[in-house]
């Protein structure tokens, strides 16, 4: 689906670039208190790729030297509703036996993705899995799962930007915006 096939919508700013930057920096400071010097960061792609890149560099400013690994789990795809099923589309091939893993995702929503990911990484031998999300929508939880570290708690709105998409659109936006559907007209920002 290309951008012009999507229903008309606008992206309304929710968290500015500077607000996100400052929070990623303070998250790194908090994480540096509990992480060993050599954790393995596992980012869930594609959504967490910007958060991973930003947080990895922020961690280095706080004396943490992580190894970086990635994993792709099934996600929303083209819809704004979750299918309720999680599957491994591309597994993490990084050795995790006995390692402290920092698991990163863009958004904690129903909780299914992170619940699955934590168990999956534990099954691969991780000594400890610490979960951290840029955004949390507590109202949307379907199963009991809480992240160890949360960047921002947000209301039940559909968001894009900083790696987060709507049908593969808007990942490149440097801020977090809320998608608002309009009755007609151009897709705007
Ligand atoms: P969960 O398994 O329901 O917690 O889903 C988490 C995943 O759903 C996130 O990693 C996102 O990929 C996706 N998701 C949840 N909310 C949004 C949103 O507002 N915009 C875009 N993707 C979202
Ligand atoms: Mg995702």
XYZ file of N, CA and C and ligand atoms in Angstrom:
591
model
N 0.862 -1.197 0.000
C 0.000 0.000 0.000
C 0.894 1.242 0.000
N 0.686 2.121 -0.944
C 1.497 3.334 -0.944
C 0.760 4.430 -0.182
N 1.464 5.504 0.016
C 0.926 6.579 0.837
C -0.383 7.109 0.272
N -0.477 7.166 -1.049
C -1.684 7.768 -1.622
C -2.899 6.855 -1.530
N -2.690 5.559 -1.186
C -3.831 4.651 -1.007
C -4.414 4.702 0.395
N -3.722 5.342 1.314
C -4.198 5.387 2.705
C -5.348 6.382 2.849
N -6.224 6.147 3.843
C -7.278 7.127 4.081
C -6.662 8.482 4.446
N -7.321 9.574 4.062
C -6.764 10.883 4.389
C -6.589 11.061 5.892
N -5.444 11.550 6.272
C -5.177 11.748 7.700
C -4.116 12.823 7.872
N -4.046 13.337 9.079
C -2.966 14.260 9.420
C -2.218 13.685 10.620
N -0.966 14.113 10.776
C -0.160 13.703 11.928
C -0.028 14.917 12.854
N -0.626 14.796 14.021
C -0.612 15.917 14.966
C 0.489 15.709 16.005
N 1.395 16.664 16.160
C 2.516 16.503 17.087
C 2.060 16.166 18.508
N 2.716 15.157 19.091
C 2.390 14.735 20.460
C 3.609 14.919 21.369
N 4.766 14.426 20.912
C 6.020 14.575 21.671
C 7.063 15.134 20.707
N 7.621 16.272 21.035
C 8.556 16.933 20.118
C 9.887 16.181 20.040
N 10.648 16.493 19.015
C 11.976 15.897 18.825
C 12.842 16.127 20.066
N 12.796 17.343 20.601
C 13.616 17.674 21.768
C 13.146 16.921 23.017
N 11.829 16.789 23.165
C 11.278 16.050 24.311
C 11.728 14.595 24.264
N 11.673 13.991 23.078
C 12.094 12.590 22.914
C 13.594 12.471 23.184
N 14.363 13.408 22.653
C 15.822 13.354 22.825
C 16.199 13.401 24.308
N 15.568 14.323 25.029
C 15.883 14.457 26.459
C 15.495 13.211 27.251
N 14.357 12.621 26.895
C 13.900 11.432 27.637
C 14.793 10.226 27.336
N 15.237 10.092 26.089
C 16.139 8.982 25.757
C 17.434 9.121 26.564
N 17.898 10.346 26.703
C 19.116 10.597 27.482
C 18.897 10.226 28.956
N 17.742 10.615 29.526
C 17.520 10.309 30.952
C 17.243 8.817 31.158
N 16.605 8.181 30.157
C 16.417 6.722 30.231
C 17.768 6.019 30.280
N 18.702 6.475 29.442
C 20.035 5.858 29.405
C 20.715 5.997 30.762
N 20.525 7.148 31.403
C 21.124 7.353 32.734
C 20.514 6.377 33.737
N 19.190 6.187 33.667
C 18.520 5.231 34.573
C 18.995 3.807 34.293
N 19.073 3.455 33.019
C 19.481 2.094 32.642
C 20.923 1.803 33.054
N 21.772 2.815 32.946
C 23.185 2.626 33.299
C 23.358 2.240 34.765
N 22.363 2.575 35.599
C 22.421 2.210 37.021
C 22.226 0.707 37.242
N 21.521 0.046 36.320
C 21.181 -1.369 36.542
C 21.852 -2.323 35.549
N 22.388 -1.786 34.454
C 22.991 -2.664 33.443
C 24.442 -2.965 33.762
N 24.930 -4.163 33.360
C 26.369 -4.384 33.393
C 27.006 -3.545 32.293
N 28.316 -3.497 32.260
C 28.978 -2.670 31.240
C 28.796 -3.267 29.839
N 28.488 -4.580 29.783
C 28.438 -5.258 28.476
C 27.114 -6.002 28.237
N 25.980 -5.321 28.268
C 24.731 -6.032 27.993
C 24.603 -6.309 26.496
N 23.648 -7.175 26.150
C 23.273 -7.318 24.743
C 21.950 -6.580 24.572
N 21.940 -5.590 23.697
C 20.696 -4.888 23.387
C 20.027 -5.642 22.241
N 18.774 -6.064 22.461
C 18.005 -6.707 21.384
C 16.855 -5.773 21.024
N 16.902 -5.250 19.813
C 15.860 -4.342 19.339
C 14.862 -5.077 18.475
N 13.585 -4.760 18.671
C 12.546 -5.361 17.832
C 12.321 -4.453 16.621
N 12.656 -4.992 15.470
C 12.548 -4.206 14.227
C 11.244 -4.520 13.518
N 10.700 -3.602 12.755
C 11.367 -2.377 12.397
C 11.138 -1.256 13.413
N 10.041 -1.329 14.151
C 9.589 -0.180 14.929
C 10.620 0.438 15.861
N 11.492 -0.395 16.456
C 12.414 0.130 17.473
C 13.755 0.583 16.901
N 13.883 0.643 15.564
C 15.234 0.893 15.023
C 15.758 2.284 15.380
N 14.912 3.283 15.404
C 15.366 4.637 15.750
C 15.673 4.707 17.253
N 14.768 4.157 18.056
C 14.963 4.122 19.514
C 16.268 3.403 19.862
N 16.530 2.271 19.192
C 17.777 1.505 19.418
C 19.006 2.348 19.112
N 18.969 2.992 17.963
C 20.143 3.780 17.542
C 20.363 4.937 18.504
N 19.292 5.606 18.889
C 19.418 6.747 19.805
C 19.848 6.289 21.196
N 19.209 5.221 21.683
C 19.515 4.765 23.045
C 20.925 4.172 23.132
N 21.358 3.456 22.084
C 22.716 2.878 22.104
C 23.751 3.983 22.264
N 23.555 5.080 21.529
C 24.522 6.179 21.632
C 24.412 6.883 22.981
N 23.187 6.991 23.498
C 23.015 7.601 24.830
C 23.658 6.710 25.899
N 23.523 5.381 25.767
C 24.138 4.459 26.728
C 25.653 4.626 26.720
N 26.217 4.811 25.539
C 27.676 4.948 25.471
C 28.125 6.204 26.219
N 27.314 7.236 26.201
C 27.656 8.455 26.965
C 27.578 8.213 28.465
N 26.914 7.104 28.858
C 26.815 6.766 30.282
C 27.672 5.555 30.637
N 28.676 5.256 29.821
C 29.662 4.237 30.158
C 29.251 2.801 29.888
N 28.154 2.614 29.145
C 27.712 1.251 28.820
C 28.134 0.942 27.384
N 28.677 -0.264 27.181
C 29.172 -0.657 25.856
C 28.424 -1.901 25.380
N 27.198 -1.733 24.890
C 26.390 -2.899 24.534
C 26.801 -3.535 23.211
N 26.518 -4.837 23.097
C 26.502 -5.468 21.781
C 25.082 -5.277 21.277
N 24.926 -5.176 19.954
C 23.597 -4.891 19.393
C 23.094 -6.051 18.559
N 21.867 -6.432 18.819
C 21.244 -7.524 18.060
C 19.801 -7.136 17.773
N 19.232 -7.810 16.777
C 17.886 -7.445 16.340
C 17.031 -8.670 16.116
N 15.747 -8.448 16.189
C 14.805 -9.545 15.988
C 13.569 -8.917 15.355
N 12.931 -9.663 14.461
C 11.690 -9.162 13.863
C 10.548 -10.073 14.278
N 9.567 -9.509 14.945
C 8.357 -10.251 15.312
C 7.206 -9.708 14.477
N 6.150 -10.498 14.328
C 5.002 -10.037 13.556
C 4.383 -8.824 14.241
N 3.841 -7.921 13.445
C 3.278 -6.706 14.030
C 1.953 -6.381 13.371
N 1.556 -5.152 13.514
C 0.256 -4.717 13.006
C 0.095 -4.820 11.490
N 1.181 -4.805 10.743
C 1.081 -4.783 9.293
C 0.391 -3.528 8.829
N -0.597 -3.689 7.977
C -1.244 -2.513 7.380
C -2.408 -2.012 8.205
N -2.749 -2.749 9.225
C -3.930 -2.365 10.002
C -3.516 -1.628 11.266
N -4.489 -0.988 11.901
C -4.215 -0.340 13.179
C -4.680 -1.222 14.336
N -5.110 -2.444 14.037
C -5.497 -3.386 15.085
C -4.560 -4.587 15.065
N -4.173 -5.043 16.236
C -3.291 -6.197 16.326
C -4.053 -7.479 16.006
N -3.363 -8.425 15.364
C -4.006 -9.705 15.055
C -4.131 -10.563 16.309
N -3.363 -10.210 17.348
C -3.402 -10.992 18.572
C -2.422 -12.148 18.558
N -1.749 -12.362 17.432
C -0.781 -13.450 17.365
C 0.605 -12.873 17.175
N 1.563 -13.512 17.809
C 2.957 -13.083 17.650
C 3.734 -14.251 17.080
N 4.557 -13.986 16.073
C 5.430 -15.038 15.557
C 6.784 -14.428 15.239
N 7.803 -15.284 15.200
C 9.157 -14.817 14.897
C 9.315 -14.770 13.384
N 9.510 -13.586 12.843
C 9.734 -13.456 11.400
C 11.227 -13.555 11.096
N 12.050 -13.007 11.976
C 13.507 -13.097 11.823
C 14.092 -13.202 13.221
N 14.744 -14.330 13.503
C 15.203 -14.575 14.871
C 16.526 -13.860 15.149
N 16.790 -13.669 16.426
C 18.044 -13.079 16.886
C 19.105 -14.179 16.865
N 20.188 -13.986 16.098
C 21.213 -15.045 16.008
C 22.405 -14.752 16.927
N 22.285 -13.736 17.763
C 23.382 -13.356 18.660
C 23.405 -14.313 19.852
N 24.580 -14.814 20.266
C 24.625 -15.706 21.431
C 24.175 -14.963 22.702
N 23.222 -15.543 23.427
C 22.655 -14.864 24.602
C 22.879 -15.637 25.892
N 23.474 -16.825 25.784
C 23.658 -17.679 26.954
C 24.355 -16.925 28.086
N 23.670 -16.807 29.224
C 24.265 -16.186 30.411
C 24.379 -14.671 30.354
N 23.831 -14.049 29.311
C 23.992 -12.589 29.149
C 22.811 -11.823 29.724
N 23.097 -10.589 30.124
C 22.015 -9.664 30.481
C 21.553 -9.002 29.182
N 20.258 -9.144 28.899
C 19.700 -8.623 27.650
C 18.816 -7.414 27.950
N 19.047 -6.338 27.226
C 18.147 -5.187 27.273
C 17.270 -5.265 26.028
N 16.000 -5.579 26.237
C 15.045 -5.750 25.138
C 14.347 -4.419 24.876
N 14.438 -3.942 23.647
C 13.854 -2.636 23.313
C 12.708 -2.773 22.322
N 11.610 -2.088 22.599
C 10.554 -1.988 21.592
C 10.053 -0.554 21.540
N 9.358 -0.274 20.450
C 8.830 1.079 20.269
C 7.654 1.351 21.198
N 6.641 0.461 21.155
C 5.409 0.694 21.912
C 4.967 -0.575 22.628
N 4.571 -0.409 23.872
C 3.923 -1.488 24.628
C 2.421 -1.210 24.564
N 1.701 -2.129 23.926
C 0.283 -1.901 23.639
C -0.532 -2.991 24.334
N -0.902 -4.058 23.632
C -1.636 -5.150 24.299
C -0.748 -5.899 25.285
N 0.567 -5.867 25.043
C 1.526 -6.583 25.877
C 1.958 -7.919 25.278
N 1.276 -8.343 24.212
C 1.567 -9.680 23.665
C 2.968 -9.779 23.082
N 3.384 -8.750 22.348
C 4.693 -8.805 21.686
C 5.815 -8.938 22.716
N 5.803 -8.072 23.725
C 6.910 -8.095 24.691
C 6.858 -9.318 25.588
N 5.666 -9.749 25.944
C 5.542 -10.961 26.754
C 6.164 -12.142 26.011
N 5.838 -12.238 24.716
C 6.402 -13.293 23.873
C 7.921 -13.135 23.761
N 8.374 -11.913 23.518
C 9.807 -11.669 23.289
C 10.636 -11.999 24.531
N 10.147 -11.624 25.706
C 10.890 -11.914 26.943
C 11.058 -13.426 27.102
N 9.950 -14.171 26.926
C 10.029 -15.637 27.079
C 10.950 -16.257 26.029
N 10.886 -15.728 24.818
C 11.717 -16.234 23.724
C 13.205 -16.037 24.046
N 13.557 -14.865 24.577
C 14.969 -14.576 24.883
C 15.440 -15.368 26.097
N 14.533 -15.580 27.050
C 14.884 -16.425 28.206
C 15.147 -17.850 27.739
N 14.335 -18.324 26.806
C 14.514 -19.688 26.280
C 15.832 -19.831 25.531
N 16.381 -18.708 25.056
C 17.676 -18.738 24.372
C 18.832 -18.646 25.361
N 18.516 -18.627 26.659
C 19.564 -18.714 27.676
C 19.959 -17.411 28.322
N 19.251 -16.323 28.023
C 19.596 -15.040 28.664
C 19.498 -15.185 30.177
N 20.491 -14.632 30.878
C 20.501 -14.722 32.344
C 19.419 -13.810 32.918
N 19.201 -12.679 32.237
C 18.215 -11.714 32.697
C 17.749 -10.901 31.496
N 16.465 -10.651 31.408
C 15.945 -9.815 30.327
C 15.302 -8.580 30.955
N 15.848 -7.417 30.615
C 15.300 -6.142 31.095
C 14.595 -5.506 29.908
N 13.313 -5.182 30.091
C 12.550 -4.638 28.960
C 12.423 -3.122 29.084
N 12.485 -2.470 27.928
C 12.413 -1.005 27.892
C 11.687 -0.585 26.618
N 10.691 0.265 26.775
C 9.931 0.745 25.613
C 9.965 2.266 25.574
N 9.917 2.799 24.372
C 9.850 4.260 24.251
C 8.476 4.745 24.712
N 7.423 4.051 24.271
C 6.058 4.479 24.595
C 5.266 3.347 25.219
N 4.393 3.699 26.150
C 3.513 2.710 26.792
C 2.081 3.232 26.718
N 1.167 2.356 26.279
C -0.268 2.702 26.289
C -0.944 1.776 27.298
N -0.916 2.131 28.588
C -1.430 1.217 29.626
C -2.904 0.853 29.448
N -3.682 1.768 28.880
C -5.129 1.493 28.691
C -5.407 0.331 27.745
N -4.432 0.014 26.890
C -4.653 -0.972 25.841
C -4.271 -2.403 26.240
N -3.788 -2.588 27.462
C -3.247 -3.892 27.841
C -4.297 -4.993 27.778
N -3.936 -6.101 27.133
C -4.800 -7.284 27.044
C -4.303 -8.407 27.946
N -3.005 -8.418 28.190
C -2.439 -9.413 29.100
C -1.554 -8.692 30.105
N -1.389 -9.262 31.302
C -0.612 -8.529 32.309
C 0.876 -8.534 31.992
N 1.376 -7.427 31.488
C 2.807 -7.284 31.232
C 3.169 -5.826 31.472
N 4.197 -5.586 32.260
C 4.699 -4.221 32.437
C 6.178 -4.190 32.064
N 6.587 -3.151 31.360
C 7.997 -3.006 30.995
C 8.779 -2.523 32.216
N 10.050 -2.905 32.273
C 10.887 -2.467 33.388
C 11.179 -0.965 33.296
N 11.310 -0.462 32.065
C 11.577 0.965 31.851
C 10.671 1.486 30.736
N 10.086 2.665 30.974
C 9.159 3.273 30.009
C 9.606 4.711 29.738
N 9.689 5.057 28.453
C 10.023 6.439 28.095
C 8.878 7.378 28.425
N 7.744 7.145 27.787
C 6.557 7.971 27.993
C 5.326 7.083 28.056
N 4.450 7.390 29.005
C 3.147 6.758 29.057
C 2.201 7.675 28.278
N 1.471 7.101 27.304
C 0.614 7.946 26.456
C -0.819 7.408 26.453
N -1.784 8.246 26.089
C -3.172 7.772 26.016
C -3.384 6.851 24.815
N -4.588 6.348 24.682
C -4.915 5.410 23.614
C -5.115 6.124 22.278
N -3.985 6.544 21.688
C -4.028 7.163 20.359
C -3.064 6.398 19.467
N -3.320 6.412 18.155
C -2.426 5.724 17.223
C -1.323 6.695 16.824
N -0.086 6.306 17.092
C 1.037 7.227 16.895
C 1.991 6.760 15.806
N 2.755 7.706 15.303
C 3.776 7.439 14.280
C 5.010 8.294 14.582
N 6.095 7.987 13.871
C 7.326 8.769 13.988
C 8.367 8.065 14.834
N 9.625 8.513 14.746
C 10.744 7.896 15.479
C 10.770 6.386 15.243
N 10.539 5.955 14.017
C 10.577 4.530 13.670
C 9.217 3.854 13.640
N 8.211 4.500 14.189
C 6.871 3.901 14.301
C 6.036 4.280 13.076
N 5.339 3.284 12.514
C 4.659 3.511 11.233
C 3.139 3.406 11.284
N 2.545 3.940 10.242
C 1.157 3.632 9.896
C 1.240 3.068 8.475
N 1.047 1.753 8.337
C 1.169 1.088 7.034
C 2.460 1.496 6.317
N 3.570 1.421 7.054
C 4.928 1.702 6.553
C 5.184 3.174 6.267
N 4.247 4.043 6.594
C 4.459 5.478 6.393
C 4.856 6.140 7.721
N 5.577 7.259 7.601
C 5.881 8.193 8.708
C 6.957 7.708 9.684
N 7.642 6.584 9.396
C 8.704 6.132 10.316
C 9.794 7.176 10.462
N 10.015 7.951 9.410
C 11.151 8.884 9.377
C 10.926 10.164 10.170
N 9.704 10.404 10.623
C 9.441 11.661 11.346
C 10.291 11.734 12.620
N 10.935 12.869 12.880
C 11.826 12.966 14.050
C 11.098 13.221 15.365
N 9.756 13.307 15.318
C 8.949 13.515 16.524
C 7.883 12.422 16.579
N 7.163 12.331 17.711
C 6.034 11.403 17.813
C 4.757 12.197 17.557
N 3.970 11.701 16.602
C 2.712 12.372 16.287
C 1.555 11.399 16.373
N 0.355 11.944 16.568
C -0.865 11.124 16.605
C -1.550 11.216 15.248
N -1.996 10.065 14.738
C -2.704 10.035 13.460
C -4.165 10.431 13.705
N -4.614 11.422 12.951
C -6.022 11.834 13.036
C -6.621 11.720 11.640
N -7.682 10.948 11.532
C -8.302 10.757 10.220
C -9.193 11.938 9.891
N -9.131 12.358 8.637
C -9.920 13.498 8.189
C -10.937 13.000 7.173
N -12.045 13.684 7.029
C -13.104 13.194 6.146
C -12.689 13.287 4.682
N -11.859 14.233 4.346
C -11.417 14.367 2.956
C -10.114 15.138 2.934
N -9.571 15.258 1.745
C -8.390 16.115 1.587
C -7.100 15.335 1.577
N -6.021 16.045 1.574
C -4.692 15.479 1.446
C -4.222 14.843 2.728
N -3.302 13.876 2.586
C -2.576 13.391 3.756
C -1.593 14.491 4.130
N -1.687 14.961 5.348
C -0.853 16.100 5.720
C -0.074 15.872 6.984
N 0.719 16.849 7.330
C 1.463 16.803 8.594
C 1.223 18.082 9.323
P 1.409 -5.362 21.392
O 1.847 -6.742 21.116
O -0.081 -5.198 21.222
O 1.878 -4.787 22.697
O 1.935 -4.495 20.210
C 3.078 -3.797 20.202
C 3.369 -3.410 18.759
O 2.194 -2.908 18.116
C 4.361 -2.287 18.722
O 5.668 -2.785 18.673
C 3.985 -1.592 17.433
O 4.653 -2.198 16.353
C 2.505 -1.838 17.276
N 1.743 -0.659 17.688
C 1.044 -0.512 18.837
N 0.504 0.715 18.920
C 0.885 1.365 17.782
C 0.678 2.703 17.290
O 0.038 3.571 17.916
N 1.259 3.005 16.093
C 1.974 2.095 15.383
N 2.214 0.855 15.810
C 1.670 0.480 17.003
Mg 6.531 -3.355 16.670
